[in-house]
Every structure is written in C-alpha cells, then in structure tokens.
Amino acid sequence: MKDEKLFSLEEAAGTLGVDTKQLRSYLRQHRPKGAIQKPPQPGGTWHVSATLLAQLQFAGAPGMDIALKPVDDQVIDSLEWSPWESFEATADSAPVAPGVYMFRRAGAGDHEPIYVGQAGERSGKGLRGRLKIYSSGKGATSGLGKYAFDEALADPQWLRELAAEADRGESRTVQQVARLAIDRLHLEGRWVTCIHRKAALLLEAALIRKYHATLWNVAGAPKDAGN
C-alpha cells in the first residue's frame, strides 16, 4: 500500500467543519483505521490519514455533524487500496473489517473491473469473511461465485473436462467445482477498508456507477467484459 499523507487533528477538523474536541472524542472512542496517535499513549497527538478523512467526508460518523460530499473519482483514487493481486492472495490478505473489493481479469493492465462488492462487519469477519466464502467454493449461488459459475456452465470445453474427470472416477464436490469456476477466470483483485458499513455501501454504489458498463453485477452489462 502507498504511504498516506497524515493530517493534524486541527487540519482534519477544519476540513470536516467540526469542532476539534468532537473529532478527538470520536477518534478516542472508535479508533478507526487511519486514526494515528503520536506517541501511541495518553496525551499523544492525534492525526488523521487521507483515507480516513475522505471517508468521514462522504459517510460521516456518530456524534459529528459533517456536511457530506459525493464520492467522486478524486475520492476513489485517494483511498488506500491494496495492490492488485491474484484472487487467492486478495482473499488471504483481506482484513477482518468492513470494506469494498473489486476484481478484474489478470493481466488486464488498466482495464476496468468486472465485479465490485462490499462487506459489512459480517459478525466481525468483514472483507476476509466475504472473500473466504468465494475462495472456499461456498458462494456458488450468490455474488461473484454465482457469476463465475454461470460463466463456467456456458463453456462446453470446461464442462467436457469435468465430465472426463468423472469418467476417470475423479469426482469433485460442489464446493470444489465452484472454486474451479472462479479459477477459470484468472482474476486479480484489490480491496480497501471502510470505517463502517455505510461507508462501504456508499463507496460500492459509486464504483458501480463508475464502472457500470463492464460490471457483471449490473443488469445488462456485457458478459465478456474484461476480456
């Protein structure tokens, strides 16, 4: 991840249009990712990362009356995204926190993503919990797993290979086949954590608007998007 700019408590409060004491109280109580105390002990000076400040600007926070701004391209680009990695690495590196993830075909360079999703707290499992559902093959009937499975079931060669394995007595479970459907796509992904589920939902909606022409999870999007 990139090194982020840090704003002083006073700078962040001024940008948000809130009282410094209000912002300090929020940071102390909720300690969102991107809230940095230097030194990290009572009496330390609070700083706010660019990602945290951007999310507070478009999603707000309890106890603060912030004039919210829309999620535009500048906001999206300012967030602390993980690097693009293989599907497996993306699922493994995702944290236990709310956030947004996206996937594209590996080797697509600057091509646009084919899937965008979000995860709330999910009983404390967040992004990691959501992506592990896909990597385990348990998500064959929803989200990315469903789209990957639908694509695979429309591929005669892929189906013939499965049938040939069955003829050889090499049977697979439903979960294994669902994971094979995802592997068939050769995906790479990235994620960004969010301060709460509302921020994740707003960011996901903005990304869907931005990339709607190529996303599978938008009605009418081209099924060969990302090729």
C-alpha positions as YAML, in Angstrom:
chain: A
units: angstrom
residues:
- id: 1
  name: MET
  ca: [0.00, 0.00, 0.00]
- id: 2
  name: LYS
  ca: [1.06, 3.55, -0.53]
- id: 3
  name: ASP
  ca: [2.38, 5.84, 2.21]
- id: 4
  name: GLU
  ca: [-0.51, 8.09, 3.11]
- id: 5
  name: LYS
  ca: [-0.48, 11.74, 3.98]
- id: 6
  name: LEU
  ca: [-1.42, 12.45, 7.59]
- id: 7
  name: PHE
  ca: [-3.43, 15.50, 8.64]
- id: 8
  name: SER
  ca: [-3.18, 17.07, 12.06]
- id: 9
  name: LEU
  ca: [-6.27, 16.97, 14.25]
- id: 10
  name: GLU
  ca: [-6.81, 20.68, 13.64]
- id: 11
  name: GLU
  ca: [-6.44, 20.33, 9.85]
- id: 12
  name: ALA
  ca: [-8.87, 17.41, 9.73]
- id: 13
  name: ALA
  ca: [-11.43, 19.14, 11.94]
- id: 14
  name: GLY
  ca: [-11.23, 22.25, 9.76]
- id: 15
  name: THR
  ca: [-11.74, 20.23, 6.59]
- id: 16
  name: LEU
  ca: [-14.74, 18.45, 8.09]
- id: 17
  name: GLY
  ca: [-16.18, 21.63, 9.55]
- id: 18
  name: VAL
  ca: [-16.43, 20.20, 13.07]
- id: 19
  name: ASP
  ca: [-15.06, 21.12, 16.47]
- id: 20
  name: THR
  ca: [-11.61, 19.75, 17.27]
- id: 21
  name: LYS
  ca: [-12.89, 18.30, 20.54]
- id: 22
  name: GLN
  ca: [-15.66, 16.43, 18.72]
- id: 23
  name: LEU
  ca: [-13.21, 14.85, 16.32]
- id: 24
  name: ARG
  ca: [-10.80, 13.94, 19.11]
- id: 25
  name: SER
  ca: [-13.63, 12.30, 21.05]
- id: 26
  name: TYR
  ca: [-14.66, 10.26, 18.01]
- id: 27
  name: LEU
  ca: [-11.09, 9.08, 17.36]
- id: 28
  name: ARG
  ca: [-10.58, 8.11, 21.01]
- id: 29
  name: GLN
  ca: [-13.85, 6.23, 21.25]
- id: 30
  name: HIS
  ca: [-13.95, 4.41, 17.90]
- id: 31
  name: ARG
  ca: [-10.25, 4.31, 16.91]
- id: 32
  name: PRO
  ca: [-11.00, 3.81, 13.19]
- id: 33
  name: LYS
  ca: [-8.22, 2.69, 10.89]
- id: 34
  name: GLY
  ca: [-6.29, 5.78, 9.86]
- id: 35
  name: ALA
  ca: [-6.53, 7.44, 13.28]
- id: 36
  name: ILE
  ca: [-2.89, 7.74, 14.39]
- id: 37
  name: GLN
  ca: [-1.76, 8.86, 17.81]
- id: 38
  name: LYS
  ca: [1.85, 10.03, 18.18]
- id: 39
  name: PRO
  ca: [3.19, 8.82, 20.55]
- id: 40
  name: PRO
  ca: [0.63, 5.99, 20.88]
- id: 41
  name: GLN
  ca: [-0.22, 6.67, 24.50]
- id: 42
  name: PRO
  ca: [-2.42, 9.01, 26.59]
- id: 43
  name: GLY
  ca: [-1.51, 12.56, 25.75]
- id: 44
  name: GLY
  ca: [-0.29, 11.68, 22.26]
- id: 45
  name: THR
  ca: [-1.24, 13.97, 19.38]
- id: 46
  name: TRP
  ca: [-3.93, 12.64, 17.04]
- id: 47
  name: HIS
  ca: [-3.51, 12.60, 13.26]
- id: 48
  name: VAL
  ca: [-5.93, 11.51, 10.53]
- id: 49
  name: SER
  ca: [-4.94, 9.66, 7.33]
- id: 50
  name: ALA
  ca: [-6.11, 10.82, 3.91]
- id: 51
  name: THR
  ca: [-8.28, 7.69, 3.53]
- id: 52
  name: LEU
  ca: [-9.99, 8.20, 6.88]
- id: 53
  name: LEU
  ca: [-10.57, 11.90, 6.19]
- id: 54
  name: ALA
  ca: [-12.08, 11.13, 2.76]
- id: 55
  name: GLN
  ca: [-14.45, 8.54, 4.25]
- id: 56
  name: LEU
  ca: [-15.57, 10.89, 7.01]
- id: 57
  name: GLN
  ca: [-16.32, 13.47, 4.32]
- id: 58
  name: PHE
  ca: [-18.62, 11.19, 2.31]
- id: 59
  name: ALA
  ca: [-20.01, 8.88, 5.02]
- id: 60
  name: GLY
  ca: [-19.95, 10.88, 8.26]
- id: 61
  name: ALA
  ca: [-19.57, 9.47, 11.76]
- id: 62
  name: PRO
  ca: [-21.55, 9.25, 15.01]
- id: 63
  name: GLY
  ca: [-21.53, 12.43, 17.07]
- id: 64
  name: MET
  ca: [-20.37, 14.75, 14.29]
- id: 65
  name: ASP
  ca: [-22.49, 16.95, 12.05]
- id: 66
  name: ILE
  ca: [-20.49, 16.80, 8.80]
- id: 67
  name: ALA
  ca: [-21.70, 18.30, 5.52]
- id: 68
  name: LEU
  ca: [-21.35, 15.19, 3.37]
- id: 69
  name: LYS
  ca: [-19.79, 15.24, -0.09]
- id: 70
  name: PRO
  ca: [-20.37, 12.84, -3.01]
- id: 71
  name: VAL
  ca: [-17.94, 10.01, -3.75]
- id: 72
  name: ASP
  ca: [-16.22, 11.21, -6.93]
- id: 73
  name: ASP
  ca: [-13.19, 9.91, -8.84]
- id: 74
  name: GLN
  ca: [-10.83, 12.03, -6.77]
- id: 75
  name: VAL
  ca: [-12.12, 10.45, -3.57]
- id: 76
  name: ILE
  ca: [-11.90, 6.94, -5.03]
- id: 77
  name: ASP
  ca: [-8.30, 7.49, -6.15]
- id: 78
  name: SER
  ca: [-7.31, 8.96, -2.78]
- id: 79
  name: LEU
  ca: [-8.25, 5.85, -0.82]
- id: 80
  name: GLU
  ca: [-5.64, 3.40, 0.45]
- id: 81
  name: TRP
  ca: [-6.31, 0.45, -1.89]
- id: 82
  name: SER
  ca: [-4.38, -2.78, -1.57]
- id: 83
  name: PRO
  ca: [-2.22, -3.67, -4.59]
- id: 84
  name: TRP
  ca: [-3.73, -5.74, -7.41]
- id: 85
  name: GLU
  ca: [-3.00, -9.40, -6.60]
- id: 86
  name: SER
  ca: [-4.16, -12.86, -7.62]
- id: 87
  name: PHE
  ca: [-7.58, -13.98, -6.46]
- id: 88
  name: GLU
  ca: [-6.04, -16.23, -3.82]
- id: 89
  name: ALA
  ca: [-3.72, -13.52, -2.50]
- id: 90
  name: THR
  ca: [-6.56, -11.00, -2.39]
- id: 91
  name: ALA
  ca: [-8.72, -13.34, -0.31]
- id: 92
  name: ASP
  ca: [-5.81, -14.15, 2.00]
- id: 93
  name: SER
  ca: [-4.73, -10.56, 2.58]
- id: 94
  name: ALA
  ca: [-8.17, -9.07, 3.16]
- id: 95
  name: PRO
  ca: [-8.64, -7.86, 6.75]
- id: 96
  name: VAL
  ca: [-11.40, -8.52, 9.24]
- id: 97
  name: ALA
  ca: [-13.04, -5.15, 8.63]
- id: 98
  name: PRO
  ca: [-15.82, -3.58, 6.55]
- id: 99
  name: GLY
  ca: [-14.78, -2.55, 3.05]
- id: 100
  name: VAL
  ca: [-15.09, -2.79, -0.71]
- id: 101
  name: TYR
  ca: [-13.39, -5.16, -3.14]
- id: 102
  name: MET
  ca: [-13.13, -5.38, -6.92]
- id: 103
  name: PHE
  ca: [-11.88, -7.96, -9.40]
- id: 104
  name: ARG
  ca: [-10.65, -7.83, -12.98]
- id: 105
  name: ARG
  ca: [-9.07, -10.30, -15.41]
- id: 106
  name: ALA
  ca: [-5.41, -10.90, -14.58]
- id: 107
  name: GLY
  ca: [-3.10, -9.15, -17.00]
- id: 108
  name: ALA
  ca: [-5.80, -6.64, -17.91]
- id: 109
  name: GLY
  ca: [-3.50, -3.75, -17.02]
- id: 110
  name: ASP
  ca: [-5.52, -0.60, -16.72]
- id: 111
  name: HIS
  ca: [-8.73, -2.29, -17.90]
- id: 112
  name: GLU
  ca: [-11.82, -1.77, -15.81]
- id: 113
  name: PRO
  ca: [-13.09, -4.30, -13.22]
- id: 114
  name: ILE
  ca: [-15.75, -6.90, -13.90]
- id: 115
  name: TYR
  ca: [-17.03, -7.23, -10.33]
- id: 116
  name: VAL
  ca: [-17.40, -4.85, -7.37]
- id: 117
  name: GLY
  ca: [-18.70, -5.86, -3.96]
- id: 118
  name: GLN
  ca: [-18.80, -4.74, -0.35]
- id: 119
  name: ALA
  ca: [-18.72, -6.38, 3.04]
- id: 120
  name: GLY
  ca: [-20.05, -5.04, 6.30]
- id: 121
  name: GLU
  ca: [-18.95, -6.31, 9.66]
- id: 122
  name: ARG
  ca: [-20.36, -9.82, 8.89]
- id: 123
  name: SER
  ca: [-20.25, -10.92, 12.54]
- id: 124
  name: GLY
  ca: [-16.76, -9.48, 12.84]
- id: 125
  name: LYS
  ca: [-15.35, -11.13, 9.70]
- id: 126
  name: GLY
  ca: [-15.71, -8.25, 7.23]
- id: 127
  name: LEU
  ca: [-13.86, -8.42, 3.92]
- id: 128
  name: ARG
  ca: [-11.97, -11.57, 4.84]
- id: 129
  name: GLY
  ca: [-15.16, -13.41, 5.67]
- id: 130
  name: ARG
  ca: [-16.81, -12.46, 2.39]
- id: 131
  name: LEU
  ca: [-13.85, -13.33, 0.18]
- id: 132
  name: LYS
  ca: [-13.20, -16.59, 2.03]
- id: 133
  name: ILE
  ca: [-16.74, -17.68, 1.15]
- id: 134
  name: TYR
  ca: [-15.76, -17.38, -2.52]
- id: 135
  name: SER
  ca: [-12.33, -18.99, -2.12]
- id: 136
  name: SER
  ca: [-13.84, -21.95, -0.26]
- id: 137
  name: GLY
  ca: [-16.40, -22.53, -3.02]
- id: 138
  name: LYS
  ca: [-19.33, -21.92, -0.66]
- id: 139
  name: GLY
  ca: [-20.57, -18.88, -2.58]
- id: 140
  name: ALA
  ca: [-21.70, -20.63, -5.78]
- id: 141
  name: THR
  ca: [-25.23, -19.22, -5.66]
- id: 142
  name: SER
  ca: [-24.55, -15.57, -4.85]
- id: 143
  name: GLY
  ca: [-22.31, -12.65, -5.77]
- id: 144
  name: LEU
  ca: [-19.06, -13.27, -7.57]
- id: 145
  name: GLY
  ca: [-19.37, -17.02, -7.10]
- id: 146
  name: LYS
  ca: [-22.65, -17.15, -8.97]
- id: 147
  name: TYR
  ca: [-21.40, -15.08, -11.91]
- id: 148
  name: ALA
  ca: [-18.26, -17.19, -12.18]
- id: 149
  name: PHE
  ca: [-20.32, -20.40, -12.07]
- id: 150
  name: ASP
  ca: [-22.76, -19.14, -14.69]
- id: 151
  name: GLU
  ca: [-19.84, -18.28, -16.99]
- id: 152
  name: ALA
  ca: [-18.28, -21.71, -16.50]
- id: 153
  name: LEU
  ca: [-21.53, -23.58, -17.15]
- id: 154
  name: ALA
  ca: [-21.76, -21.82, -20.52]
- id: 155
  name: ASP
  ca: [-18.30, -23.12, -21.51]
- id: 156
  name: PRO
  ca: [-18.66, -26.50, -23.31]
- id: 157
  name: GLN
  ca: [-14.94, -27.27, -23.09]
- id: 158
  name: TRP
  ca: [-14.90, -26.72, -19.32]
- id: 159
  name: LEU
  ca: [-17.91, -29.00, -18.93]
- id: 160
  name: ARG
  ca: [-16.30, -31.67, -21.10]
- id: 161
  name: GLU
  ca: [-13.21, -31.60, -18.89]
- id: 162
  name: LEU
  ca: [-15.35, -32.10, -15.79]
- id: 163
  name: ALA
  ca: [-17.18, -34.97, -17.47]
- id: 164
  name: ALA
  ca: [-13.87, -36.58, -18.45]
- id: 165
  name: GLU
  ca: [-12.70, -36.39, -14.84]
- id: 166
  name: ALA
  ca: [-15.93, -38.07, -13.72]
- id: 167
  name: ASP
  ca: [-15.43, -40.82, -16.32]
- id: 168
  name: ARG
  ca: [-11.98, -41.44, -14.83]
- id: 169
  name: GLY
  ca: [-13.53, -41.72, -11.38]
- id: 170
  name: GLU
  ca: [-12.08, -38.36, -10.27]
- id: 171
  name: SER
  ca: [-15.20, -36.95, -8.69]
- id: 172
  name: ARG
  ca: [-15.35, -33.44, -7.22]
- id: 173
  name: THR
  ca: [-17.59, -31.83, -4.62]
- id: 174
  name: VAL
  ca: [-19.88, -28.90, -5.41]
- id: 175
  name: GLN
  ca: [-17.55, -26.58, -3.49]
- id: 176
  name: GLN
  ca: [-14.53, -27.77, -5.46]
- id: 177
  name: VAL
  ca: [-16.33, -27.19, -8.76]
- id: 178
  name: ALA
  ca: [-17.45, -23.74, -7.65]
- id: 179
  name: ARG
  ca: [-13.86, -22.83, -6.83]
- id: 180
  name: LEU
  ca: [-12.71, -24.20, -10.21]
- id: 181
  name: ALA
  ca: [-15.22, -21.87, -11.87]
- id: 182
  name: ILE
  ca: [-13.55, -18.89, -10.20]
- id: 183
  name: ASP
  ca: [-10.03, -20.13, -11.01]
- id: 184
  name: ARG
  ca: [-11.08, -20.48, -14.65]
- id: 185
  name: LEU
  ca: [-11.42, -16.68, -14.85]
- id: 186
  name: HIS
  ca: [-7.82, -15.91, -13.77]
- id: 187
  name: LEU
  ca: [-8.88, -12.99, -11.64]
- id: 188
  name: GLU
  ca: [-6.88, -10.42, -9.73]
- id: 189
  name: GLY
  ca: [-8.36, -8.15, -7.13]
- id: 190
  name: ARG
  ca: [-7.85, -5.41, -4.59]
- id: 191
  name: TRP
  ca: [-9.70, -4.07, -1.56]
- id: 192
  name: VAL
  ca: [-9.99, -1.04, 0.68]
- id: 193
  name: THR
  ca: [-11.20, -0.98, 4.27]
- id: 194
  name: CYS
  ca: [-14.02, 1.33, 5.32]
- id: 195
  name: ILE
  ca: [-14.78, 2.92, 8.68]
- id: 196
  name: HIS
  ca: [-18.26, 1.36, 8.81]
- id: 197
  name: ARG
  ca: [-20.83, -0.41, 6.63]
- id: 198
  name: LYS
  ca: [-22.46, 2.84, 5.49]
- id: 199
  name: ALA
  ca: [-19.13, 3.99, 4.02]
- id: 200
  name: ALA
  ca: [-18.72, 0.62, 2.28]
- id: 201
  name: LEU
  ca: [-22.21, 0.83, 0.77]
- id: 202
  name: LEU
  ca: [-21.68, 4.39, -0.48]
- id: 203
  name: LEU
  ca: [-18.30, 3.54, -1.99]
- id: 204
  name: GLU
  ca: [-19.64, 0.38, -3.64]
- id: 205
  name: ALA
  ca: [-22.51, 2.38, -5.18]
- id: 206
  name: ALA
  ca: [-20.08, 4.99, -6.52]
- id: 207
  name: LEU
  ca: [-17.85, 2.31, -8.06]
- id: 208
  name: ILE
  ca: [-20.82, 0.58, -9.68]
- id: 209
  name: ARG
  ca: [-21.84, 3.90, -11.24]
- id: 210
  name: LYS
  ca: [-18.27, 4.49, -12.44]
- id: 211
  name: TYR
  ca: [-17.75, 1.02, -13.96]
- id: 212
  name: HIS
  ca: [-21.34, 0.02, -14.77]
- id: 213
  name: ALA
  ca: [-20.58, -0.69, -18.43]
- id: 214
  name: THR
  ca: [-18.22, -3.59, -17.64]
- id: 215
  name: LEU
  ca: [-19.55, -5.00, -14.36]
- id: 216
  name: TRP
  ca: [-21.21, -8.39, -14.24]
- id: 217
  name: ASN
  ca: [-23.25, -7.36, -11.22]
- id: 218
  name: VAL
  ca: [-25.10, -4.69, -13.20]
- id: 219
  name: ALA
  ca: [-28.11, -5.70, -15.27]
- id: 220
  name: GLY
  ca: [-27.31, -5.55, -18.95]
- id: 221
  name: ALA
  ca: [-23.53, -5.44, -18.57]
- id: 222
  name: PRO
  ca: [-21.65, -7.35, -21.30]
- id: 223
  name: LYS
  ca: [-20.77, -10.86, -20.19]
- id: 224
  name: ASP
  ca: [-17.38, -10.74, -21.92]
- id: 225
  name: ALA
  ca: [-16.35, -7.55, -20.10]
- id: 226
  name: GLY
  ca: [-12.71, -7.54, -19.13]
- id: 227
  name: ASN
  ca: [-11.56, -9.81, -21.94]
...
